[in-house]
Coordinates of C-alpha atoms and ligand atoms in Angstrom, one line a residue:
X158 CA -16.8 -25.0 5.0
X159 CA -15.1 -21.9 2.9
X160 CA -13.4 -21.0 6.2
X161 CA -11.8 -24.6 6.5
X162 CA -10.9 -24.6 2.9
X163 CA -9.3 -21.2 3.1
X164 CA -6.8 -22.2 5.9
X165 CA -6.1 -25.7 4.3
X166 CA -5.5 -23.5 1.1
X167 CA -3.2 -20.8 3.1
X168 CA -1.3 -23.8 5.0
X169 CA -0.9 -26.0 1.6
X170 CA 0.6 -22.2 0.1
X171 CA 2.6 -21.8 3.0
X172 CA 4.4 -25.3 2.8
X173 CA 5.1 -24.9 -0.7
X174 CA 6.5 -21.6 0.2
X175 CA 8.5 -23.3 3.0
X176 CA 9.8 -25.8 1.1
X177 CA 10.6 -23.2 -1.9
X178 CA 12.7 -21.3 0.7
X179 CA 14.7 -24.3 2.2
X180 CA 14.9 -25.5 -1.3
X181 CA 16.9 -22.7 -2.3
X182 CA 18.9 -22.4 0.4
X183 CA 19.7 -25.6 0.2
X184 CA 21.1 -25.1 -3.3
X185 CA 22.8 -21.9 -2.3
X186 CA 24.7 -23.8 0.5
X187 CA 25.4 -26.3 -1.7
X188 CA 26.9 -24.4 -4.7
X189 CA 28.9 -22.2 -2.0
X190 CA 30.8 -25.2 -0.5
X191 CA 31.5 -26.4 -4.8
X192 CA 32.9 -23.0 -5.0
X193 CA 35.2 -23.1 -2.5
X194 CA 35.8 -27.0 -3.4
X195 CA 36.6 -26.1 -7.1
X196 CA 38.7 -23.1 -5.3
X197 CA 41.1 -25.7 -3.6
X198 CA 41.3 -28.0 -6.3
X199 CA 42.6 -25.1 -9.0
X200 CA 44.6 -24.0 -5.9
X201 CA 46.1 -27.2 -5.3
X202 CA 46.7 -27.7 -9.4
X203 CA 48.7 -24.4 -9.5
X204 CA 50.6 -24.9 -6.5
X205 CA 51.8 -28.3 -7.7
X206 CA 52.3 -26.9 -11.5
X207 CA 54.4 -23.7 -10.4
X208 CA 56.7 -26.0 -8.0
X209 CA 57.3 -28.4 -10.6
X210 CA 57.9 -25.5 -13.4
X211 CA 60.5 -24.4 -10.4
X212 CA 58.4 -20.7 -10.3
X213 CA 58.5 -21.4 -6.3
X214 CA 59.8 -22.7 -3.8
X215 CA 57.3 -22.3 -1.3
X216 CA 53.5 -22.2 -0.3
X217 CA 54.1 -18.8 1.2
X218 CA 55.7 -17.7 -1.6
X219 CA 52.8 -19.1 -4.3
X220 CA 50.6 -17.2 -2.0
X221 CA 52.3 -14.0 -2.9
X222 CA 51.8 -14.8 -6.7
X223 CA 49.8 -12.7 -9.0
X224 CA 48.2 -15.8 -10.9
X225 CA 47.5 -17.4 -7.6
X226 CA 45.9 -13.5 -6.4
X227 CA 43.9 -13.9 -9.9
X228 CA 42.4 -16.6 -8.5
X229 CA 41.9 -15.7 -5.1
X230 CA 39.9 -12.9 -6.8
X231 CA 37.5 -14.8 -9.0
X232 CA 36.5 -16.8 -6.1
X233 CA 35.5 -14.2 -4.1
X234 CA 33.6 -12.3 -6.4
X235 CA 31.9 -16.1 -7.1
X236 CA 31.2 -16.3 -3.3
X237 CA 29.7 -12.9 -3.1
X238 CA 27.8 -13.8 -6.1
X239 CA 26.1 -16.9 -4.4
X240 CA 25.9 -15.1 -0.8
X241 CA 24.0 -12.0 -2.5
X242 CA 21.6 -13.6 -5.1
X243 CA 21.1 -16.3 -2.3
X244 CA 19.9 -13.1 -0.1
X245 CA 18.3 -11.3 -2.9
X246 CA 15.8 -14.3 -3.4
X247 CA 15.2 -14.8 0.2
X248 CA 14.3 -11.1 0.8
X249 CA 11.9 -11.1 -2.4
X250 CA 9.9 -14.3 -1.4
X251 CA 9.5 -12.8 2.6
X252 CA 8.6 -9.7 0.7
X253 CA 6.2 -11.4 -1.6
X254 CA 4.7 -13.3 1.0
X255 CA 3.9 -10.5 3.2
X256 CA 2.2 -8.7 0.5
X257 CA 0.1 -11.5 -0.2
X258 CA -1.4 -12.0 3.3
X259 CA -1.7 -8.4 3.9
X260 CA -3.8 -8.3 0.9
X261 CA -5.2 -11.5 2.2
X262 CA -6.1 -10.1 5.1
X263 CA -7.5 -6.8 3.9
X264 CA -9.4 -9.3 1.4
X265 CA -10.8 -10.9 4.4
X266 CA -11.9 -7.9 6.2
X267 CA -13.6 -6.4 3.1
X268 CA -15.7 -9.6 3.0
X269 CA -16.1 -9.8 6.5
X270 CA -17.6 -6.1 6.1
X271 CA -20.0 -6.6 3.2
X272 CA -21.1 -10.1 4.9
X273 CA -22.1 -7.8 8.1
X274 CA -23.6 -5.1 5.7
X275 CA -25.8 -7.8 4.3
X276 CA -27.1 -9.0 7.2
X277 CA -27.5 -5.7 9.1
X278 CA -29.1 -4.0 6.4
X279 CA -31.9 -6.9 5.2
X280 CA -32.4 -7.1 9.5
X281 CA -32.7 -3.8 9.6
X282 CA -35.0 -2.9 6.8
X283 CA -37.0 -5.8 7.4
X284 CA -37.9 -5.6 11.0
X285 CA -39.3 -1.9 10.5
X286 CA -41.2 -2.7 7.6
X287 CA -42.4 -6.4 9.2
X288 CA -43.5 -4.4 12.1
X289 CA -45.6 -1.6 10.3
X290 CA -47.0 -3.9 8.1
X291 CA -48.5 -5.7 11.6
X292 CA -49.7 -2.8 12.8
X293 CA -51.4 -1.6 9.7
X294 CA -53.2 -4.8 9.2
X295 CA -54.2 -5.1 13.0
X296 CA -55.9 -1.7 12.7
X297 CA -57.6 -2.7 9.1
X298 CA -58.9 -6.0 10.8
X299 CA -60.0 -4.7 14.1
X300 CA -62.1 -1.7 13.0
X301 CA -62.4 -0.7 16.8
X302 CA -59.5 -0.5 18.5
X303 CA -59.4 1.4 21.8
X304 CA -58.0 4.8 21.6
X305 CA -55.0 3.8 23.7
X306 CA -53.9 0.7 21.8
X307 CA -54.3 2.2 18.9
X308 CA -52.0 5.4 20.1
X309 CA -49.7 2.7 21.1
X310 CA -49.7 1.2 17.5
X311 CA -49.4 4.8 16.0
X312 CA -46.7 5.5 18.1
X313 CA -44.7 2.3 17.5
X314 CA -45.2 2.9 14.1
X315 CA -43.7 6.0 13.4
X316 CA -40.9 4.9 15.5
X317 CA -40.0 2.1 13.1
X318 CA -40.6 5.1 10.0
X319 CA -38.1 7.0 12.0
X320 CA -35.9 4.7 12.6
X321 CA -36.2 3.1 8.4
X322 CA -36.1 7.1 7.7
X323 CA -32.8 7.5 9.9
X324 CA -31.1 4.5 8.0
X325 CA -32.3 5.0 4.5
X326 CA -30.5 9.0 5.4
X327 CA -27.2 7.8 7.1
X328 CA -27.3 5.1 3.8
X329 CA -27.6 7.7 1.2
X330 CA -25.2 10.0 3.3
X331 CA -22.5 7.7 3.6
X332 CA -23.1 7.6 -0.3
X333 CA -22.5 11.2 -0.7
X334 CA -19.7 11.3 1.6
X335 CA -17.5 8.5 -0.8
X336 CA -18.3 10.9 -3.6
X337 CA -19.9 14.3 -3.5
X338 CA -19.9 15.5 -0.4
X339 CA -19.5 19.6 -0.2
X340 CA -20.1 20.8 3.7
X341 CA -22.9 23.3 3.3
X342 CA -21.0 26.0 4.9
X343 CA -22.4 28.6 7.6
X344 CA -22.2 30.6 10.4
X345 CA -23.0 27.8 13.5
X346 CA -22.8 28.4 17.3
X347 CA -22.1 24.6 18.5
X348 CA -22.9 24.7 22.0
X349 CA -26.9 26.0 21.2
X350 CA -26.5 22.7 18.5
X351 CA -25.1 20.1 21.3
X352 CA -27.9 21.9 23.8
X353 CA -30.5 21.5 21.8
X354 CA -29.8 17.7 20.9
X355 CA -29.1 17.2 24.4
X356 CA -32.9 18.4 25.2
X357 CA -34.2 16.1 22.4
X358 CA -32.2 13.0 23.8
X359 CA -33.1 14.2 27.3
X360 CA -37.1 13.7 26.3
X361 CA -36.7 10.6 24.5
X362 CA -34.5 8.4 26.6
X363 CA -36.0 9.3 30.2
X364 CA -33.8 7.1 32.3
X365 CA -30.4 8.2 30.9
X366 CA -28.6 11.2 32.6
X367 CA -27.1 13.6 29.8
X368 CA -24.7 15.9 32.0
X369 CA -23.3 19.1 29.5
X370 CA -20.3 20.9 30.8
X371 CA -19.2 23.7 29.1
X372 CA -15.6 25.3 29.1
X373 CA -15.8 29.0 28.7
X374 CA -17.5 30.6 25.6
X375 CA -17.2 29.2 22.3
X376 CA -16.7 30.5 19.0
X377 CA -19.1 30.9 16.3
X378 CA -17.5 28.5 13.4
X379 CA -17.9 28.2 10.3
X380 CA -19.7 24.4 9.6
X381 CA -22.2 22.5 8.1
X382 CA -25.0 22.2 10.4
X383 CA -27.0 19.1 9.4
X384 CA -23.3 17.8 9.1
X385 CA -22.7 18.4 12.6
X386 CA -25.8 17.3 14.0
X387 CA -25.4 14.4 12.4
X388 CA -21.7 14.1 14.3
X389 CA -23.3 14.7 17.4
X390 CA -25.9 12.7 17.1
X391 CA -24.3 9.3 15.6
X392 CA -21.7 10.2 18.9
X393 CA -24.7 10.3 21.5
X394 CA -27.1 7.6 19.9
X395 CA -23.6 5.0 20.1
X396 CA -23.2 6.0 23.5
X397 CA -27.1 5.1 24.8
X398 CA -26.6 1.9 22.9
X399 CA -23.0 0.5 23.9
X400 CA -23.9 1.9 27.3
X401 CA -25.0 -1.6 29.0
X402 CA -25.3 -1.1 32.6
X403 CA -24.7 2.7 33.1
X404 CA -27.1 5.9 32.3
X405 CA -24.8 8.5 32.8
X406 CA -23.5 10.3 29.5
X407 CA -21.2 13.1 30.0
X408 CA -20.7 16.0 27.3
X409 CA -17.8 18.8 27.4
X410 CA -17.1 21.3 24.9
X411 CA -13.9 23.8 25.2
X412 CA -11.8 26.3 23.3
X413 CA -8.5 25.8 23.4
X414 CA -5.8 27.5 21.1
X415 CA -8.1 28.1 18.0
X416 CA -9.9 24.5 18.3
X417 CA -13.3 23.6 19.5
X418 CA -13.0 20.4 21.5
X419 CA -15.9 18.3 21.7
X420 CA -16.4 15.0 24.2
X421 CA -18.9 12.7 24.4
X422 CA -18.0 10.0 27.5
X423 CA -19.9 7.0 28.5
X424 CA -19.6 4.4 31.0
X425 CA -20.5 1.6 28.5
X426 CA -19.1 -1.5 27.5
X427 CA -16.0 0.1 26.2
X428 CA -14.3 -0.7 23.0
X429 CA -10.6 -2.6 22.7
X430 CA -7.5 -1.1 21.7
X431 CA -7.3 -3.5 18.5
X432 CA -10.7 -2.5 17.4
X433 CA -9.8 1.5 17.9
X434 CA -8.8 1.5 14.6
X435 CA -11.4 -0.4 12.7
X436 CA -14.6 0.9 14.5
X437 CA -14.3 4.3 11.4
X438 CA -14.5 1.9 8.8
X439 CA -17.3 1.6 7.0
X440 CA -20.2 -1.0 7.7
X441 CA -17.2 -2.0 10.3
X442 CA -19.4 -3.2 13.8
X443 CA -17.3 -4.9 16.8
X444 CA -18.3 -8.8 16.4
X445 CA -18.7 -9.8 20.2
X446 CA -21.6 -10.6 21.9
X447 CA -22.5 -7.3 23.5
X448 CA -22.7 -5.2 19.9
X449 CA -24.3 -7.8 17.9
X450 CA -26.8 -7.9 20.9
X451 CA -27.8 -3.8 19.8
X452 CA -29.2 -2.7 15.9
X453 CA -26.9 -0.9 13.3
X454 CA -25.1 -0.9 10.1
X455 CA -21.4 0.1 11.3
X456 CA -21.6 3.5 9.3
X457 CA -22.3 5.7 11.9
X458 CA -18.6 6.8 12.9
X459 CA -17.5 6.1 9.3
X460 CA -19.7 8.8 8.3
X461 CA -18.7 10.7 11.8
X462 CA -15.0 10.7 10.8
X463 CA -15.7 11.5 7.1
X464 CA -17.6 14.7 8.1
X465 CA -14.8 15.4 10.7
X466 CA -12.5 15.3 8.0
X467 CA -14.3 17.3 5.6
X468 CA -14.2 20.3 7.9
X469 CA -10.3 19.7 8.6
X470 CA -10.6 18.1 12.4
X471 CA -9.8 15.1 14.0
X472 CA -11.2 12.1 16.1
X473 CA -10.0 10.2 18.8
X474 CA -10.9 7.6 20.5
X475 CA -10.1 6.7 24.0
X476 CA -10.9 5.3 27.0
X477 CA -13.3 5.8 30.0
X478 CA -12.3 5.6 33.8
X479 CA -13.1 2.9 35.1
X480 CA -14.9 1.8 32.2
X481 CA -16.7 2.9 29.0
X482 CA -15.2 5.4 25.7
X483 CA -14.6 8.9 25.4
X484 CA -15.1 10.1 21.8
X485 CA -12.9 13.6 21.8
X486 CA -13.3 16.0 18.5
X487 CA -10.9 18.9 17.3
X488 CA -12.4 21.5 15.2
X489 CA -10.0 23.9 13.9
X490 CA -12.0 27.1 13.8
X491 CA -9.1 29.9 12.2
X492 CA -8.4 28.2 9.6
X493 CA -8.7 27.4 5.9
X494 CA -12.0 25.8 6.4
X495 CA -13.9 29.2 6.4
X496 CA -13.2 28.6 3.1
X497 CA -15.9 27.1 0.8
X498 CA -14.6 23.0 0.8
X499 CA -14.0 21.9 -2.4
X500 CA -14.4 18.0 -2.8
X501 CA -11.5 17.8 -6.0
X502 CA -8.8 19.2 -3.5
X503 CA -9.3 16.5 -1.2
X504 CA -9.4 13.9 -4.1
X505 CA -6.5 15.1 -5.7
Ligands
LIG788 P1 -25.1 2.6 13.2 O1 -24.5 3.7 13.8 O2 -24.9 2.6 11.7 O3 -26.5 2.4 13.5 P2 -23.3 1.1 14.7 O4 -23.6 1.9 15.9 O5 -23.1 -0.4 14.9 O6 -24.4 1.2 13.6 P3 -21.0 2.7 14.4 O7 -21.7 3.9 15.0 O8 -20.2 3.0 13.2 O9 -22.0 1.6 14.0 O10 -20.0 2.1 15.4 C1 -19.2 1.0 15.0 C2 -19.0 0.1 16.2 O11 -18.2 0.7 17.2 C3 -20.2 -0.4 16.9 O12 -20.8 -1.5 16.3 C4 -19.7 -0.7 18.3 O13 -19.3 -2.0 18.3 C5 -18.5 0.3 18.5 N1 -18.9 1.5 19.2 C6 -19.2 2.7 18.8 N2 -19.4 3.6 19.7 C7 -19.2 2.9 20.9 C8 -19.3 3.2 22.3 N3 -19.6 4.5 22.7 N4 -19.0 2.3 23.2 C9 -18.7 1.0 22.8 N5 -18.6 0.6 21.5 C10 -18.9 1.5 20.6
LIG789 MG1 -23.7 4.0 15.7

């Protein structure tokens, strides 16, 4: 319904445009040719008035005149008049009316997001709780459960408290990030960080291969460490869950000319060039089939590329042969970033 009524409102705004433009030029083509009309007549006039007064004998000679060069003047200067105002207006209306569906579109795209939010958020803070609420009353009404259900129903349990816990953080973090956010600077040694979230993965997701290759030593840098575990982490958990069909996960970490580079490949669904782009906005999730199939909120990589940021890197996305995304991170480790980051430099 609002959908229709929006393009019947954006076709009715475009007519009017349309028919604003062609209106005026229109007008401008007709006021040029009573220019030149009103030109010819005067011309004529003069012509006929200087032969008669005997001031000349001939057209070629009244072309020669300074009254007749007066005139020749003014009409120019009229035509150029027309020409450039008629260009002027033309210009400002395209102008205008790019400006107004770019902010149209971005319109659009906000909504789109906090329509998405709404919905991922009340779906994913009400399964969890739905769920632990069944559990708990199952174990209140059946006083004897046998040991193994019931360390079943512990187990999922928790799960869902990890997994509110883990949204109700990356929800407060991506907060913090908009506002506050100071990296908690220290003395970090990435690849025992990656390793040892590798190992964690490794245990809970069984069937998945996590291959880790590292590229000589690397540097101690200077970072915040729930910050980058939180990097790594949002990189490796997207890459289980966008990784339909494959189990292999391939991580590289190298050193090369003062930056840490950090890649996490999969051989996933992949993700389009046109949504490249979007996929670090935030609550932004890709609308097709496959990712509304998995759980989320979209803030992951926003809060990925804002923590990236804060430590003066970069993120690229690209993609995996013959299929799937490789997330590649720069990490400038001689740098200013040693430096305690101060939030009002990067707002200012
Ligand atoms: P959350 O991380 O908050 O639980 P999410 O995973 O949907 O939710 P992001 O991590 O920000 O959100 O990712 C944004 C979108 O980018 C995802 O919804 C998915 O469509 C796409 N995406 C991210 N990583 C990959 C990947 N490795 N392969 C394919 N698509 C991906
Ligand atoms: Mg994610």
């Amino acid at each position: 319904m609002e959908h229709a009524r929006n393009i019947r409102l954006r076709l009715l705004s475009y007519i009017v445009i349309a028919y604003m433009l062609l209106a005026y030029i229109w007008w401008s083509v007709v006021l040029y040719e009573k220019n030149k009309d009103a030109f010819y007549a005067k011309r004529e006039l003069l012509l006929i008035g200087m032969v008669a007064e005997g001031r000349v004998s001939s057209s070629s000679e009244f072309y020669q005149t300074a009254t007749y060069l007066e005139l020749k003047d003014k009409y120019q200067t009229q035509t150029s008049m027309i020409l450039g105002e008629a260009v002027v207006f033309v210009c400002s209306l395209l102008i205008g009316l790019y400006l107004i569906n770019r902010s149209y579109h971005k319109e659009m795209m906000a909504a789109r997001q906090r329509r998405n939010f709404l919905l991922s958020i009340t779906h994913e803070l009400k399964s969890p709780i739905a769920s632990i609420q069944l559990i708990l009353e199952t174990m209140q009404k059946r006083g004897t459960i046998k040991q193994e259900i019931k360390e079943r129903l512990l187990n999922n349990a928790l799960n869902d408290t990890k997994r509110l816990n883990g949204l109700v953080s990356n929800l407060l973090l991506s907060a913090k990030l908009e506002s506050a956010y100071q990296p908690h600077r220290e003395n970090l040694d990435l690849a025992e960080l990656i390793e040892d979230i590798l190992d964690k993965l490794r245990h809970k997701h069984p069937t998945f291969k996590f291959s880790y290759i590292q590229d000589g030593n690397i540097p101690i840098i200077h970072a915040d460490r729930t910050g980058m575990t939180s990097v790594a982490i949002n990189l490796l958990e997207n890459a289980i869950k966008y990784s339909t069909g494959s189990t292999e996960i391939q991580t590289y970490l190298s050193f090369v000319k003062d930056q840490i580079i950090l890649k996490i490949a999969d051989n996933g669904i992949g993700i389009d060039d046109k949504e490249k782009k979007k996929i670090f906005e935030k609550f932004y999730r890709i609308g097709n089939e496959d990712t509304r199939k998995t759980k989320g909120t979209g803030l992951g990589l926003y809060i990925v590329a804002e923590i990236i940021k804060a430590h003066q890197g970069r993120i690229n996305v690209l993609d995996n042969k013959p299929h799937g995304t490789i997330f590649s991170i720069q990490l400038p480790v001689k740098n200013k970033a040693a430096e305690p980051f101060d939030i009002s430099r990067r707002a200012s």
